XYZ file of C-alpha atoms in Angstrom:
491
model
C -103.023 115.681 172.521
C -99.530 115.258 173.760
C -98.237 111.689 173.447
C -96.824 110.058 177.116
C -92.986 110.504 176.623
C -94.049 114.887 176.239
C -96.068 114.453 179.784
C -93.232 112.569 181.236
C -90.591 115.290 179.951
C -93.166 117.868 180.797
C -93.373 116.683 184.660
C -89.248 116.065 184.284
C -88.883 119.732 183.898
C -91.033 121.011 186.236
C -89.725 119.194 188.796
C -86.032 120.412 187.752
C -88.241 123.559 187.884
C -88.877 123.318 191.521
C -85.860 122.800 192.437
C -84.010 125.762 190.951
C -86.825 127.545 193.191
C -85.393 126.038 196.186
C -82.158 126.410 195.503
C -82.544 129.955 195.035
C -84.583 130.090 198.165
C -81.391 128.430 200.581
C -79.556 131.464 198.351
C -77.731 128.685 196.228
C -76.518 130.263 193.010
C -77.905 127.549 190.612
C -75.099 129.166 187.688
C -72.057 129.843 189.553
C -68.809 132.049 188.349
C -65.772 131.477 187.150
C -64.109 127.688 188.214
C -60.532 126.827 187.611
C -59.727 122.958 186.994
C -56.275 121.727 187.315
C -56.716 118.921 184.977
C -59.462 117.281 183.279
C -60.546 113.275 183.273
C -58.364 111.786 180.285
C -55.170 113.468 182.235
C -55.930 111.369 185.356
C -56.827 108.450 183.449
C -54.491 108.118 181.632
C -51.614 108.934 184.195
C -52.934 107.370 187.432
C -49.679 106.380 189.035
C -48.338 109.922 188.450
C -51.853 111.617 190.367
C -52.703 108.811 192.805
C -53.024 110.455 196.779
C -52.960 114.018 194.856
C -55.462 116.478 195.410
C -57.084 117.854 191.322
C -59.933 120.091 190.487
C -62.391 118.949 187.495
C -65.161 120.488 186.092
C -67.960 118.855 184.344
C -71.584 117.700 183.728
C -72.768 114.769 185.785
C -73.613 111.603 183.696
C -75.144 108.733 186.299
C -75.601 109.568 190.402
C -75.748 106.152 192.513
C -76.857 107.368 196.191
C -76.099 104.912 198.804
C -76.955 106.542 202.190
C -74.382 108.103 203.706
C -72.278 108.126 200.580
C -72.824 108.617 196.714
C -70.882 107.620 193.558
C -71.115 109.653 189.888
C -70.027 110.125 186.865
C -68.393 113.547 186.106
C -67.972 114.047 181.704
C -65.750 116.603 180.324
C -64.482 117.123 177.142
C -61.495 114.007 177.307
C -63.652 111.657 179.205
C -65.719 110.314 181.890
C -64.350 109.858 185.073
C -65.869 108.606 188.478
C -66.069 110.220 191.878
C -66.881 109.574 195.132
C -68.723 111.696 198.137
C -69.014 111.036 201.456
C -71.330 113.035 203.956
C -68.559 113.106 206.736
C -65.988 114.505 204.095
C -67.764 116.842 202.503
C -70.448 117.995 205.330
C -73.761 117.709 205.593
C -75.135 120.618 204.140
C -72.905 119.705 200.600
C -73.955 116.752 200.738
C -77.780 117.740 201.338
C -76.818 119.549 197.860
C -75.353 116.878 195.939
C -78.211 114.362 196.609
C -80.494 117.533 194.845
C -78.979 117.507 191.719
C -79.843 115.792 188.566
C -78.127 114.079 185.775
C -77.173 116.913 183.466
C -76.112 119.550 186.231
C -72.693 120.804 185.936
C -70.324 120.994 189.063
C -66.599 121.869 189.721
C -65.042 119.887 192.238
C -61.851 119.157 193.817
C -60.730 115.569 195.761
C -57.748 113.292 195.777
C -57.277 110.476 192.894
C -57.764 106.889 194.203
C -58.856 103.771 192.953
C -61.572 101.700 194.069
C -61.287 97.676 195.514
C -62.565 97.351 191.678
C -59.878 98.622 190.120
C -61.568 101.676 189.052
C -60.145 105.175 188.942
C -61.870 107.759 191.201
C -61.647 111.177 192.701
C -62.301 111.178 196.369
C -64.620 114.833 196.981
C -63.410 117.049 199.934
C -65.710 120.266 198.421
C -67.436 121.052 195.269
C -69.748 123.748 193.841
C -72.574 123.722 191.344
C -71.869 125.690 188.298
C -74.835 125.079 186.079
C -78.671 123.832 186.820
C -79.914 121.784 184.016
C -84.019 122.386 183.625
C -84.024 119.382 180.581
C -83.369 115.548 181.221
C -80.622 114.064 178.825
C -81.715 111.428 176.834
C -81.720 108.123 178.872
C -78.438 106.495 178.156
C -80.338 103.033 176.402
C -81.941 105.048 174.014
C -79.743 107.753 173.739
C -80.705 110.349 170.706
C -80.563 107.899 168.068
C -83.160 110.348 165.478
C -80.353 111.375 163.200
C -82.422 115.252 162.036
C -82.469 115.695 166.526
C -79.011 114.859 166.510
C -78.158 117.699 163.640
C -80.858 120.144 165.040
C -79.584 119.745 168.457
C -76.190 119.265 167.859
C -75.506 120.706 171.794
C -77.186 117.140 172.823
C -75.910 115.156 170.611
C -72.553 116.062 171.346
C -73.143 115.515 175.442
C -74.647 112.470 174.799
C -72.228 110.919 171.973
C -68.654 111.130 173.078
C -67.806 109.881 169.368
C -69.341 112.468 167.500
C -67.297 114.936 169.754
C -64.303 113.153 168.850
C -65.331 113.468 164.230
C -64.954 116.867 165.066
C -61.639 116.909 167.171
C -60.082 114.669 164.294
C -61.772 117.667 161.822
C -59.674 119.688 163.422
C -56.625 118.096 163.182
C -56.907 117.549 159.912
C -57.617 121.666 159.016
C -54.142 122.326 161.112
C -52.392 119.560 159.442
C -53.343 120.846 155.979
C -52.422 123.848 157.081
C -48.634 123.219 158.351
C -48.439 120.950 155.117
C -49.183 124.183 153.167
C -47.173 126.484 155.427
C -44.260 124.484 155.043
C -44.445 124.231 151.243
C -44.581 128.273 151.102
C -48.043 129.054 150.652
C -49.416 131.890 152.107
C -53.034 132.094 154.065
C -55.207 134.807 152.782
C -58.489 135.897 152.883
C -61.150 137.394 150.280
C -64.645 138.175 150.078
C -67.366 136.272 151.387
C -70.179 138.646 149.426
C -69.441 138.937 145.372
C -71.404 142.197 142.926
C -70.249 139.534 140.824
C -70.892 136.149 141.049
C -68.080 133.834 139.584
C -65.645 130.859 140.214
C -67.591 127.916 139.434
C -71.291 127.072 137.918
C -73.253 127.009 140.830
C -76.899 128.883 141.934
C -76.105 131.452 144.234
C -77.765 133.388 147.183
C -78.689 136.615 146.897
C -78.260 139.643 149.694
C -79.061 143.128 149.914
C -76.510 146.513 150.670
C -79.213 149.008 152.153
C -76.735 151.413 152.430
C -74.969 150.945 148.886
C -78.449 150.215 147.879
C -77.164 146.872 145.555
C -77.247 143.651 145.474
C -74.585 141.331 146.294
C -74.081 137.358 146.012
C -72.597 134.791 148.773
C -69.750 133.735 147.311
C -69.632 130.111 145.517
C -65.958 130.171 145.115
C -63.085 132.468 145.840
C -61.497 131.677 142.641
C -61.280 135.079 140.631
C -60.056 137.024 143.803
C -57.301 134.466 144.824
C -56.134 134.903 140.815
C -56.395 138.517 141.493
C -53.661 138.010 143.951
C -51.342 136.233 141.644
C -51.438 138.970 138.841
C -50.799 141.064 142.075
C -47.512 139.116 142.300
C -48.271 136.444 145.299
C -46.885 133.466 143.863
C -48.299 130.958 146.110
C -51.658 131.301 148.098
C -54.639 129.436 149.696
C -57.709 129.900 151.550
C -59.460 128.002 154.271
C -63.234 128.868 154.190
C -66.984 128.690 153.420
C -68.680 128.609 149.959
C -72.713 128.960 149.326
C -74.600 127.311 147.152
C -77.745 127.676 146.514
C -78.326 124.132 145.173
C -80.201 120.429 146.693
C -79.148 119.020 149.794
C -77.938 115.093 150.125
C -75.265 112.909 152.020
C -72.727 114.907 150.358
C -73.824 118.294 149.606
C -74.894 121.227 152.218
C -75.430 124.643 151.163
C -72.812 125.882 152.882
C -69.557 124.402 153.079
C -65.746 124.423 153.518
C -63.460 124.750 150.680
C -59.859 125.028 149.944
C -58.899 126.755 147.081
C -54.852 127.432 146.582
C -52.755 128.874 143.664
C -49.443 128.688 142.740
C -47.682 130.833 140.531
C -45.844 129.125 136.917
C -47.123 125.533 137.919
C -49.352 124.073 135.946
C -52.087 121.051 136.656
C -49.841 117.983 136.835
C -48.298 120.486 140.063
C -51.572 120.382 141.421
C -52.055 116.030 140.976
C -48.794 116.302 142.468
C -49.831 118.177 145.523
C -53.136 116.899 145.999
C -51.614 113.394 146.008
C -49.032 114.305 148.783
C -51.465 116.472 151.313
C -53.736 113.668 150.995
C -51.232 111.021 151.990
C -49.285 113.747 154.407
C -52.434 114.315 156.303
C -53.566 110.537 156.570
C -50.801 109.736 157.726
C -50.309 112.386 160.317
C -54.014 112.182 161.841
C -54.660 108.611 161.356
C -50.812 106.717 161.166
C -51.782 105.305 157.741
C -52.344 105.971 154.091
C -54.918 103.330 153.525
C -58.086 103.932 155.390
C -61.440 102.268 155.188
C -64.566 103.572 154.051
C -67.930 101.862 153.858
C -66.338 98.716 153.838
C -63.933 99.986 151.180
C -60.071 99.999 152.185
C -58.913 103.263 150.428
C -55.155 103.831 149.447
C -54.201 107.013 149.395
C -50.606 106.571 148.596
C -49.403 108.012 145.737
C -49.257 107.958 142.673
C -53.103 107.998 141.968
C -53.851 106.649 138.298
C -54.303 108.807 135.863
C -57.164 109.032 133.506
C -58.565 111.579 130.514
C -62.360 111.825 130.882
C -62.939 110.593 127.504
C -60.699 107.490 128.330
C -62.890 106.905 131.509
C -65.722 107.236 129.557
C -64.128 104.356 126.669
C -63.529 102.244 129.728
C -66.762 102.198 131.324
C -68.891 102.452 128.210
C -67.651 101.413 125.132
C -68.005 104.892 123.411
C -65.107 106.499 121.962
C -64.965 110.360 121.968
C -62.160 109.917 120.045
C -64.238 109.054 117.343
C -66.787 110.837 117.338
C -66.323 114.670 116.533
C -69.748 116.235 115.935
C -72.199 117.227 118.288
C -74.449 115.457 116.286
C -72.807 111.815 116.176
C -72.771 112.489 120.257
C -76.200 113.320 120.354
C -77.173 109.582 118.481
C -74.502 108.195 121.052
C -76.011 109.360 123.975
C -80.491 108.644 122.742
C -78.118 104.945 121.996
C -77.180 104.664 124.806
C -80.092 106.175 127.490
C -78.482 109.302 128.166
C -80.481 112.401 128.475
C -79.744 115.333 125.997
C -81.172 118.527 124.321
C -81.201 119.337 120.694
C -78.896 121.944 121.862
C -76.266 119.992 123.911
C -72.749 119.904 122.283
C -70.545 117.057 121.901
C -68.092 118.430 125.308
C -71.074 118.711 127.258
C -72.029 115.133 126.275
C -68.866 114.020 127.248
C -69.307 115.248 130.484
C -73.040 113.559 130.952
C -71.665 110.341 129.764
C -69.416 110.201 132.520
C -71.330 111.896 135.394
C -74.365 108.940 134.286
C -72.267 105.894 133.603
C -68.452 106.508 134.873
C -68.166 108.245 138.603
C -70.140 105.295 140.388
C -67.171 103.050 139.327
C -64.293 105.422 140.786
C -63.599 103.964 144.193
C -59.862 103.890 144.340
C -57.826 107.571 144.242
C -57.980 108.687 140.649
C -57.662 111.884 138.689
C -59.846 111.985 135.506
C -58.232 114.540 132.866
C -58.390 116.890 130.151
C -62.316 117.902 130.112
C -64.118 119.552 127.461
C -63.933 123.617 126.793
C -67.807 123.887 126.825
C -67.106 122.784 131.119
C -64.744 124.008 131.856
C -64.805 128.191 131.826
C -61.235 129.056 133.621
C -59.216 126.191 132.281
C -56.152 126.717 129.735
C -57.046 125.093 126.206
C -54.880 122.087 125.623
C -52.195 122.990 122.770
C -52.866 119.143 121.644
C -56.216 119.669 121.547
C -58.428 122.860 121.543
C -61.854 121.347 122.085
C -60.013 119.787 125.833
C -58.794 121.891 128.614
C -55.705 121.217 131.108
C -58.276 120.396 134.268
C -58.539 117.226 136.315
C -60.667 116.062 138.948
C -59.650 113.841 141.739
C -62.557 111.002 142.868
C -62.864 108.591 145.741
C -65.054 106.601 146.175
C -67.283 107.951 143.450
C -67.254 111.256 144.930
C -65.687 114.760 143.593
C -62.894 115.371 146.086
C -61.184 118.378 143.636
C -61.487 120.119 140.823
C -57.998 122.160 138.903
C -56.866 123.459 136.042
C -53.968 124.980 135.002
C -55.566 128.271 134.924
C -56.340 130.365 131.603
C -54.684 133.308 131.939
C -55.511 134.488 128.152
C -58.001 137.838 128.712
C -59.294 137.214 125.225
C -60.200 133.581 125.630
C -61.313 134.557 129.054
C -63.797 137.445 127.373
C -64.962 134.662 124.685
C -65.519 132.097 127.453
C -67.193 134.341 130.037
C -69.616 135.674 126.686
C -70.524 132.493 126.158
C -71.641 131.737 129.532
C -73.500 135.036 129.779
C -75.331 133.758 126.460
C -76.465 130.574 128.313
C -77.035 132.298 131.311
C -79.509 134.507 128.854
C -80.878 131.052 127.589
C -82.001 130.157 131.464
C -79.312 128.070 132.748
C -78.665 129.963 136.121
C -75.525 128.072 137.087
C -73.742 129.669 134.242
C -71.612 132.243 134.974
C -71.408 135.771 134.937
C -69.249 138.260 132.921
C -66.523 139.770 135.176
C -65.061 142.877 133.275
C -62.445 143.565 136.563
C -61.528 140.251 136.559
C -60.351 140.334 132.740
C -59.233 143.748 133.440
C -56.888 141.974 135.954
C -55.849 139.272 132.941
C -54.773 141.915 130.760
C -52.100 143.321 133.184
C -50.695 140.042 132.751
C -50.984 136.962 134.907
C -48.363 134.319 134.879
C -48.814 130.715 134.159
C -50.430 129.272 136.839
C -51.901 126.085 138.961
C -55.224 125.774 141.003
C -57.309 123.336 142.812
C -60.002 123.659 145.099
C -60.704 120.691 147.592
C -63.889 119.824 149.283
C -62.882 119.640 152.922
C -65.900 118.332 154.042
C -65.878 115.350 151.860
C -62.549 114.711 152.761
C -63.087 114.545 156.327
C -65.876 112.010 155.887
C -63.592 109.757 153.985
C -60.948 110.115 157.209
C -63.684 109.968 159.663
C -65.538 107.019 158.171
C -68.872 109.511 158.127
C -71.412 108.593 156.010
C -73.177 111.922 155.797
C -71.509 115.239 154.793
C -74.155 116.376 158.159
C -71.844 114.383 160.490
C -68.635 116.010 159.979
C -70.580 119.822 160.145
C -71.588 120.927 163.684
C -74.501 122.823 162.711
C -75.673 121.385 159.299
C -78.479 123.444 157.022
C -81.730 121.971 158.381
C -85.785 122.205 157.451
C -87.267 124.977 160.182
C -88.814 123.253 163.128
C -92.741 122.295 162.743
């Protein structure tokens, strides 16, 4: 049985119903053509001496109606802004004005008046003639209730972006903050490319992927997880400084901070290594704070965040010292990490070698405690498939990871460009692919192939744009800084 708010909406449309019927019978074109505006709200209100006694056009979707007789007063929203306007029967004619006192909240007009402000103070556009361009046949949520069900906001993202003038402006600062990393990158002589979105192979990073079909080529092929082995592709090629701007796919859980798709950037940059790539990260953080918000400290769940640079500096096993006692210096079999981690709660297979410990020893007990800007250091081989070996230490790799608070933000190496480590490294993961781990990753014969013509020393990061946006945009959810987030299939 429907509940009383689905007969109310129910009656709502079928009265908005009706009156798209009459309109069409007075031959009323309930979606109109093309409208030019002049201007839109924020221009006006924000430069009232300049347009007061001028005649504009706006176009936009009206927000409240207040009828008073002979005269009526609305709300007209764009995209700057809400702005007020006035019609009067003996302005506008009778037969408009017949029209406008049809129309609901939700219809879209064009309109064009002079700019004037009220005894009140308030800014408003007198109407001499208007036109409807668009019938609405749903009610908006009322405006004291608003859509406050955060999965309806996501699912209808359209609505939520009428009725919440902030959420409209998350993704205007989004993207400012894509051009402004952008120019930054421009500027430093990087050069925008763009590779494959579907992989035969799938490679760049341990993730699940999904899975497609080629009819025609009859194979399969994988969304990509990471653009990482074509981008280096492009640097044996002899590009010595690229990046890309686009969408990764993981086939992984959802949460506040992962979606399975998402927007990555992933740059490289010819004979650099990774203390280039702390160095950049640092500065297009900073840069781009400071250009979209006016500051390098910014506040984030009641965190102030300083993005200024230098970030501290950390090796993982050093974090892990710090936060737990345990010293990976000291311990240098996989079985002396095994006691240390049953010691010490952490969860571990017969199997699991001492880098891999490492690594759960910080992910369990270290990354909740990261809050400030820092870049952990130097992880273990066994996670690290596409990072150089460290000459002062084999077992270690030249990779960091940047964290705020708590979260991933970047991962970089400076890139193995060795085709024989590369073979050994990619083996290995095939063998615990083979063993049922199906994040590991896949041998890439073209992509060695590629190593063995010779690819120079080199520097990579990837950055999680979305997460990075939250941090600027004080979002709490990775779903409120993507317009049209992965959702559950509507019931």
């Amino acid at each position: 049985m429907e509940n009383l708010d689905q007969l109310e909406l129910n009656e709502l449309m079928l009265q908005r119903r009706r009156k798209l019927e009459e309109l069409k019978a007075k031959d009323i074109k309930p979606y109109g053509n093309k409208f030019s505006p002049t201007h839109h709200t924020a221009d006006i209100k924000h430069n009232f001496e300049e347009f007061v006694g001028k005649e504009v056009s706006l176009a936009g979707r009206l927000m409240i109606i207040r009828g008073q007789g002979k005269a009526s007063f609305a709300e007209l929203a764009d995209m700057t802004g809400k702005i007020q306007i006035y019609l009067k029967k003996n302005i506008i004619g009778e037969d408009l004005y017949e029209l406008f006192s049809s129309l609901d909240i939700g219809d879209m007009i064009g309109l064009t008046g002079e700019v004037f402000k009220t005894k009140v103070g308030e800014i408003t556009i007198r109407v001499n003639v208007f036109e409807l361009l668009s019938k609405s046949l749903r009610p908006l949520p009322d405006k004291y209730h608003g859509l406050k069900d955060k999965e309806m906001r996501y699912r209808q993202r359209y609505v939520d972006l009428i009725v919440n003038p902030e959420v409209r402006d998350t993704f205007v600062m989004r993207s400012k903050i894509l051009r402004t990393i952008r120019n930054y990158l421009d500027q430093q002589g990087f050069l925008e490319v763009e590779t494959p979105m579907m992989h035969p192979i799938s490679g760049g990073a341990s993730a699940r992927p999904f899975v497609t079909h080629h009819n025609t080529l009859d194979i399969d092929l994988f969304l990509r997880i990471a653009p990482e082995l074509y981008l280096k592709r492009l640097i044996v090629g002899g590009f010595e400084r690229v990046y890309e701007i686009n969408r990764n796919f993981r086939n992984e859980g959802m949460s506040y901070k992962h979606n399975p798709e998402f927007t990555m950037l992933e740059l490289y940059q010819a004979f650099a290594d990774y203390n280039d790539m702390m160095e950049l990260m640092e500065n297009l953080c900073c840069h781009v704070a400071q250009e979209v918000l006016g500051t390098t400290k910014v506040t984030y769940q009641g965190h102030v965040i300083d993005l200024t640079p230098p970030w501290r500096r950390l090796s993982m096993i050093d974090a892990v010292k710090e936060y737990t006692g345990v010293d990976f210096d000291q311990i240098q079999t996989d079985e002396e990490a095994r006691k240390a981690a049953k010691e010490h709660g952490i969860e571990v297979d017969d199997t699991m070698p001492r880098g891999k410990i490492i690594n759960e020893f910080f992910e369990a007990r270290v990354e909740e405690h990261l809050i400030q800007p820092v870049f952990i250091m130097n992880h273990p081989v066994e996670i690290s498939p596409l990072a150089k070996r460290m000459v002062e230490d084999s077992r270690l790799t030249y990779r960091f990871e940047a964290f705020i608070f708590s979260w991933e933000m970047c991962n970089a190496f400076s890139e193995l460009n060795d085709p024989i480590d590369q073979r050994e490294r990619f083996l290995a993961q095939v063998a615990q692919r083979e063993a049922g781990d199906d994040e590991a990753q896949m041998m890439d014969e073209d992509f060695v192939r590629a190593l063995e013509y010779g690819m120079p020393p080199t520097g990579g990061i990837g950055i999680g744009i979305d997460r990075l946006i939250m941090v600027l945009t004080e979002s709490h959810s990775i779903r409120d800084v993507i317009l049209f987030p992965t959702m559950r299939p509507e019931k």
